XYZ file of C-alpha atoms in Angstrom:
401
model
C 40.803 131.091 85.675
C 38.784 128.721 87.930
C 37.192 129.673 90.980
C 37.419 126.901 93.111
C 34.377 128.333 94.792
C 31.953 126.875 91.867
C 33.386 123.770 91.638
C 33.472 123.158 95.614
C 29.527 124.175 95.260
C 29.693 121.869 91.458
C 30.862 118.440 93.773
C 28.415 119.395 96.144
C 25.434 118.189 94.298
C 27.267 115.178 93.457
C 28.787 114.241 96.959
C 28.787 110.402 97.272
C 31.000 110.095 93.257
C 33.153 112.800 95.239
C 32.979 110.732 98.951
C 33.807 107.766 96.752
C 37.185 108.786 95.077
C 38.179 110.444 97.805
C 38.062 107.499 100.201
C 39.694 105.218 97.843
C 42.761 107.571 97.283
C 43.108 108.034 100.750
C 43.387 103.973 100.698
C 45.422 103.754 97.561
C 48.063 106.593 99.400
C 48.156 104.380 102.655
C 48.366 100.662 101.264
C 51.014 102.031 98.666
C 52.941 104.093 101.121
C 53.401 100.928 103.636
C 53.747 98.654 101.151
C 56.331 100.394 98.970
C 58.387 100.368 102.028
C 58.300 97.191 103.443
C 59.426 95.686 99.442
C 62.395 98.190 100.109
C 63.032 96.769 103.207
C 62.941 92.941 101.515
C 64.807 94.256 98.646
C 67.746 95.337 101.252
C 67.580 91.781 103.125
C 67.743 89.882 99.957
C 70.736 91.898 98.185
C 73.002 92.357 101.879
C 76.174 90.634 101.481
C 76.812 87.319 103.112
C 79.988 87.183 103.181
C 80.145 84.292 100.949
C 80.957 83.368 97.300
C 77.281 81.916 97.218
C 77.613 80.248 93.536
C 80.850 79.203 94.188
C 79.902 76.945 97.381
C 77.527 73.837 97.759
C 76.918 71.602 100.574
C 75.683 67.950 100.370
C 74.461 65.450 104.076
C 76.770 61.942 104.164
C 74.474 59.382 106.066
C 76.775 56.541 106.589
C 75.361 52.813 107.512
C 78.322 50.483 107.313
C 79.128 49.337 110.544
C 83.087 48.689 109.646
C 84.531 52.154 109.367
C 86.170 54.778 111.445
C 83.536 57.423 110.573
C 86.256 60.104 111.945
C 88.840 58.701 109.862
C 86.989 57.700 106.786
C 85.528 61.410 106.691
C 89.254 62.971 106.951
C 90.138 60.805 103.828
C 86.982 62.335 102.743
C 87.862 65.678 102.824
C 91.411 65.347 101.463
C 89.642 63.236 98.445
C 87.703 66.089 97.827
C 90.292 68.894 98.118
C 92.348 66.854 95.081
C 89.314 67.030 93.007
C 90.095 69.814 89.723
C 88.112 72.743 90.248
C 87.855 72.646 93.894
C 89.434 75.042 96.098
C 88.496 73.931 99.667
C 86.381 71.208 101.230
C 85.389 70.533 105.341
C 82.715 68.886 107.850
C 80.911 71.838 108.815
C 78.756 70.828 112.083
C 75.584 73.115 109.880
C 75.965 76.359 107.379
C 75.366 79.520 107.106
C 71.886 81.365 105.269
C 69.462 78.061 105.485
C 67.993 78.660 108.845
C 69.262 76.215 110.074
C 72.402 75.599 112.923
C 72.986 76.138 116.498
C 73.958 79.890 118.638
C 74.797 80.725 122.112
C 75.628 82.805 124.394
C 79.138 84.163 123.766
C 80.388 85.736 127.309
C 83.025 87.890 129.003
C 82.915 85.685 131.744
C 82.124 82.187 132.383
C 78.509 80.895 133.277
C 77.218 80.894 135.700
C 78.689 84.443 136.193
C 77.024 87.399 134.912
C 78.389 89.532 132.189
C 77.967 90.973 128.698
C 76.161 88.318 126.642
C 75.945 88.337 123.217
C 73.525 85.900 120.957
C 76.235 84.135 118.843
C 75.724 81.946 115.769
C 78.311 78.961 115.531
C 79.982 75.960 113.865
C 82.521 73.373 113.936
C 85.260 73.371 111.619
C 88.625 72.599 110.719
C 91.448 74.626 109.729
C 90.713 74.163 106.059
C 87.283 75.970 107.390
C 88.038 79.927 106.384
C 89.139 78.594 102.657
C 86.593 76.806 102.181
C 83.637 79.409 103.221
C 85.973 82.125 101.388
C 85.664 84.257 103.829
C 87.965 87.166 104.223
C 90.379 87.591 107.774
C 91.648 90.240 108.534
C 93.491 90.343 111.605
C 94.805 87.476 113.534
C 95.052 83.650 112.265
C 93.734 80.024 110.815
C 93.592 77.859 113.469
C 96.459 75.298 113.213
C 95.705 72.103 112.817
C 97.224 70.928 115.981
C 93.655 73.439 117.546
C 91.419 71.538 115.994
C 90.158 68.359 118.184
C 89.006 65.294 116.774
C 86.952 63.606 118.759
C 84.497 61.257 120.048
C 84.237 62.649 123.414
C 82.420 65.700 124.625
C 84.399 66.591 127.567
C 87.295 67.341 125.609
C 87.253 71.067 124.127
C 89.330 73.451 121.765
C 90.652 76.562 123.639
C 90.118 79.008 120.196
C 87.607 80.449 118.338
C 87.076 82.794 114.618
C 85.123 85.748 114.928
C 83.435 87.661 112.800
C 84.030 92.263 112.940
C 79.868 92.188 114.424
C 80.745 89.449 116.906
C 84.158 91.379 118.270
C 82.900 94.705 117.702
C 79.866 93.822 120.132
C 81.861 92.074 122.427
C 84.344 94.492 122.971
C 82.855 98.157 121.856
C 86.117 100.749 120.941
C 88.559 97.888 121.859
C 90.521 95.399 119.299
C 89.342 92.117 120.776
C 91.899 90.017 119.313
C 93.410 88.189 120.734
C 91.070 88.165 124.239
C 88.998 86.066 125.700
C 85.339 84.824 125.464
C 83.479 82.391 127.493
C 81.700 79.660 125.441
C 79.055 78.521 128.617
C 82.222 77.738 130.800
C 84.763 76.584 127.959
C 87.422 79.943 127.292
C 87.922 81.112 123.878
C 90.995 82.752 122.538
C 90.111 85.260 119.388
C 92.883 84.194 117.388
C 91.516 85.136 114.346
C 88.348 87.610 112.837
C 86.960 87.877 109.880
C 85.402 90.863 107.692
C 82.010 89.582 107.455
C 80.103 86.294 107.583
C 76.499 85.940 108.513
C 74.947 83.644 110.373
C 72.460 80.583 109.389
C 69.610 82.762 110.077
C 69.136 86.005 108.105
C 65.869 87.389 110.132
C 67.786 86.945 113.353
C 68.278 89.543 115.484
C 72.308 89.360 114.844
C 72.443 87.485 111.622
C 76.137 88.256 111.371
C 77.264 87.135 114.522
C 79.306 83.862 113.384
C 81.764 81.530 115.300
C 84.534 79.617 114.332
C 85.058 76.538 116.357
C 87.814 74.273 115.704
C 85.367 70.738 116.865
C 85.209 67.835 115.134
C 83.035 65.346 116.400
C 82.364 62.726 113.216
C 78.818 60.589 113.749
C 76.910 58.588 111.439
C 75.272 61.472 108.956
C 77.909 64.365 108.758
C 77.832 67.875 106.459
C 80.250 68.933 104.292
C 80.962 71.780 102.310
C 82.339 72.392 99.687
C 84.101 75.651 97.369
C 84.911 75.010 94.130
C 86.664 78.134 91.452
C 84.182 79.902 89.748
C 82.256 78.076 87.168
C 83.509 74.772 88.161
C 79.972 74.203 90.509
C 78.216 72.014 88.611
C 80.732 69.656 87.209
C 81.880 68.868 90.772
C 78.924 68.246 92.064
C 78.242 66.159 88.987
C 80.717 63.862 90.203
C 80.878 64.336 94.038
C 78.180 61.440 94.947
C 80.072 58.679 92.575
C 84.075 60.154 94.315
C 82.221 59.677 97.653
C 80.808 55.898 97.092
C 84.100 55.185 95.410
C 86.502 56.076 99.312
C 83.086 54.074 100.739
C 80.148 52.695 99.150
C 78.104 51.753 102.545
C 76.622 55.250 103.035
C 73.925 57.721 101.489
C 74.811 61.065 99.761
C 71.883 63.396 100.229
C 70.893 66.721 99.869
C 73.492 67.876 96.761
C 72.679 72.002 96.685
C 74.207 74.774 96.384
C 74.414 77.836 98.757
C 72.676 80.543 96.811
C 70.037 77.707 96.020
C 69.470 76.882 99.881
C 69.715 80.688 100.434
C 67.109 81.244 97.868
C 64.569 77.665 99.603
C 65.213 80.467 103.029
C 63.953 83.107 101.980
C 61.498 82.251 99.650
C 58.456 83.256 101.724
C 60.244 87.018 101.882
C 59.894 86.859 97.654
C 56.630 85.443 97.940
C 55.557 88.953 99.809
C 57.415 91.168 97.798
C 55.929 90.001 94.753
C 52.462 89.800 96.004
C 52.892 93.645 97.432
C 54.118 95.092 93.958
C 50.921 92.944 92.489
C 48.706 94.765 94.947
C 50.091 98.198 94.410
C 49.977 97.692 90.673
C 46.567 96.826 91.236
C 45.255 99.325 93.446
C 46.692 102.299 91.364
C 44.969 100.421 88.270
C 41.827 100.763 90.037
C 42.320 104.356 91.453
C 43.229 105.576 87.739
C 40.007 103.658 87.139
C 37.629 105.441 89.407
C 39.167 108.992 88.340
C 37.988 108.016 85.070
C 34.992 106.368 85.122
C 33.613 109.591 87.271
C 35.089 112.195 85.199
C 33.627 110.475 82.255
C 30.221 110.265 84.472
C 29.838 114.177 85.315
C 30.769 114.573 81.428
C 27.783 113.338 80.467
C 26.156 114.744 83.265
C 27.147 118.709 82.005
C 26.941 117.965 78.236
C 24.416 120.486 78.272
C 26.318 122.912 80.837
C 29.474 122.404 79.140
C 28.001 123.149 75.479
C 26.220 126.153 76.766
C 29.996 127.660 78.503
C 31.593 126.862 75.465
C 28.755 128.500 73.251
C 29.322 132.071 75.521
C 33.087 131.976 74.400
C 35.109 129.842 76.694
C 38.119 127.979 75.522
C 39.066 124.229 75.206
C 41.795 125.124 77.764
C 39.411 126.242 80.137
C 36.810 123.510 80.409
C 40.677 120.871 80.581
C 41.307 122.939 83.643
C 37.797 122.726 85.440
C 38.078 119.550 85.492
C 42.019 119.342 86.178
C 40.964 121.526 89.158
C 38.372 119.886 90.223
C 39.940 116.246 89.855
C 42.931 118.301 91.815
C 40.473 119.249 94.959
C 39.320 115.893 95.431
C 42.547 114.678 95.273
C 44.277 116.251 97.908
C 41.414 115.964 100.589
C 42.095 112.278 99.976
C 45.833 112.800 100.357
C 45.626 114.526 103.675
C 43.031 111.256 105.006
C 45.990 109.223 103.697
C 48.655 110.305 105.294
C 46.793 110.537 108.887
C 46.588 106.832 107.635
C 49.841 105.454 106.763
C 50.996 106.445 109.998
C 48.913 104.930 111.812
C 48.954 101.844 109.696
C 52.834 101.945 110.712
C 52.177 102.148 113.899
C 50.005 99.571 113.806
C 52.707 97.078 111.583
C 55.954 98.848 113.835
C 54.196 97.539 116.530
C 52.648 93.746 115.885
C 55.334 92.663 113.199
C 58.008 94.799 113.942
C 58.486 96.106 110.939
C 60.563 99.972 111.050
C 58.942 102.757 110.898
C 58.273 104.802 107.870
C 60.179 106.964 106.592
C 57.829 110.178 105.585
C 59.140 110.198 102.595
C 58.440 107.067 101.060
C 54.553 108.906 101.673
C 55.376 112.157 100.493
C 56.543 110.201 97.341
C 53.395 108.572 97.031
C 51.309 111.358 97.724
C 52.830 112.916 94.889
C 52.732 109.801 92.421
C 49.120 109.247 93.539
C 48.077 113.156 92.680
C 49.614 113.032 89.412
C 48.506 109.632 88.358
C 44.647 111.378 89.262
C 45.915 113.986 87.220
C 46.739 111.947 83.710
C 43.886 109.431 84.656
C 41.574 112.806 84.266
C 43.143 114.903 81.847
C 42.125 112.359 79.145
C 37.869 112.822 79.215
C 38.584 116.469 79.891
C 39.736 117.146 76.962
C 37.606 114.742 75.399
C 34.965 117.106 77.030
C 36.716 119.592 75.747
C 36.498 119.124 72.244
C 32.241 118.608 72.225
C 30.208 120.925 69.232
C 28.079 123.548 70.938
C 25.886 123.408 68.673
C 25.680 119.601 69.169
C 25.794 120.506 73.038
C 22.883 123.257 73.602
C 20.494 120.521 71.485
C 21.042 117.918 74.397
C 18.497 117.003 76.446
């Protein structure tokens, strides 16, 4: 069995290369562990359940420039027409759309403003009784809006008095209670909770409360309006092809624009997160490869410097396995010191990211797994050169100057 002390003394005689490799291992461990955690966090963020059948929903905008039409009545006719198209499950006007990064939010409270009470940030959509069906969300308690409860008006002073909320919002407003049937306040407007949806995300997935959402049955049609349409599975593309023509046939003094799938809008919204994830994957790959090449190169360099020494040991009867073990142990010593330093740097880097970028604390498991991976990688990187050293002929090595 090789002794640690002679290997340590040999490293001290060429400490520059060992120090550089040690620092490289430490940096790799610190960056890879934090990057891997961020990647996993991004994967969870991008793959989270939203509550919507995203592949079956599409959105579009209508800009009306004709002055000879009542837009409120026209949009009601448009909704009815769209729902009659083959392959369409539901259609509705919606003041904004989920997963797009654009919408409206306010505080929902247990008492009317300006009284102080529990107040929860909530995204909201103004929509009619077709909203639940059109968005394809699951109503788990209560009921849908009735047609009489939907306020269709040009006057914002006229308000509705009911709402449908997400389960997340209900739980936060009424923890440990059944909030169905109770009243919440949208500013100073009282809204009775008549229905609860199991899961539905708001416009902002990056919001502090992304799944706090409320449907409010209120329609105020203007010259610009957003429509949401849900189709049967696999029918979205065919419906999209005919939607513009159908809308213009209904009334031609308007422009139909931004026709896009809900999943496409979501992809556009989270594009930066996907780019960051891919960049981090590339960074990890490059760091690991550079570190492996560094270990490989340093081992080859040490072999070239110690050719005579290796040959002498082989001539004195050292087995090939002993030569391989020598370089493996030497590399393991450097790697262990680098890993200890890397763990410390990883924890400090995690604290900095948590403080300045609101990232969750780095779990120790990521550091442990990264350290084990780097250690195994270093052994694999040194094994090839070590095996090559073990195959040096004693007769040739002893003649080397």
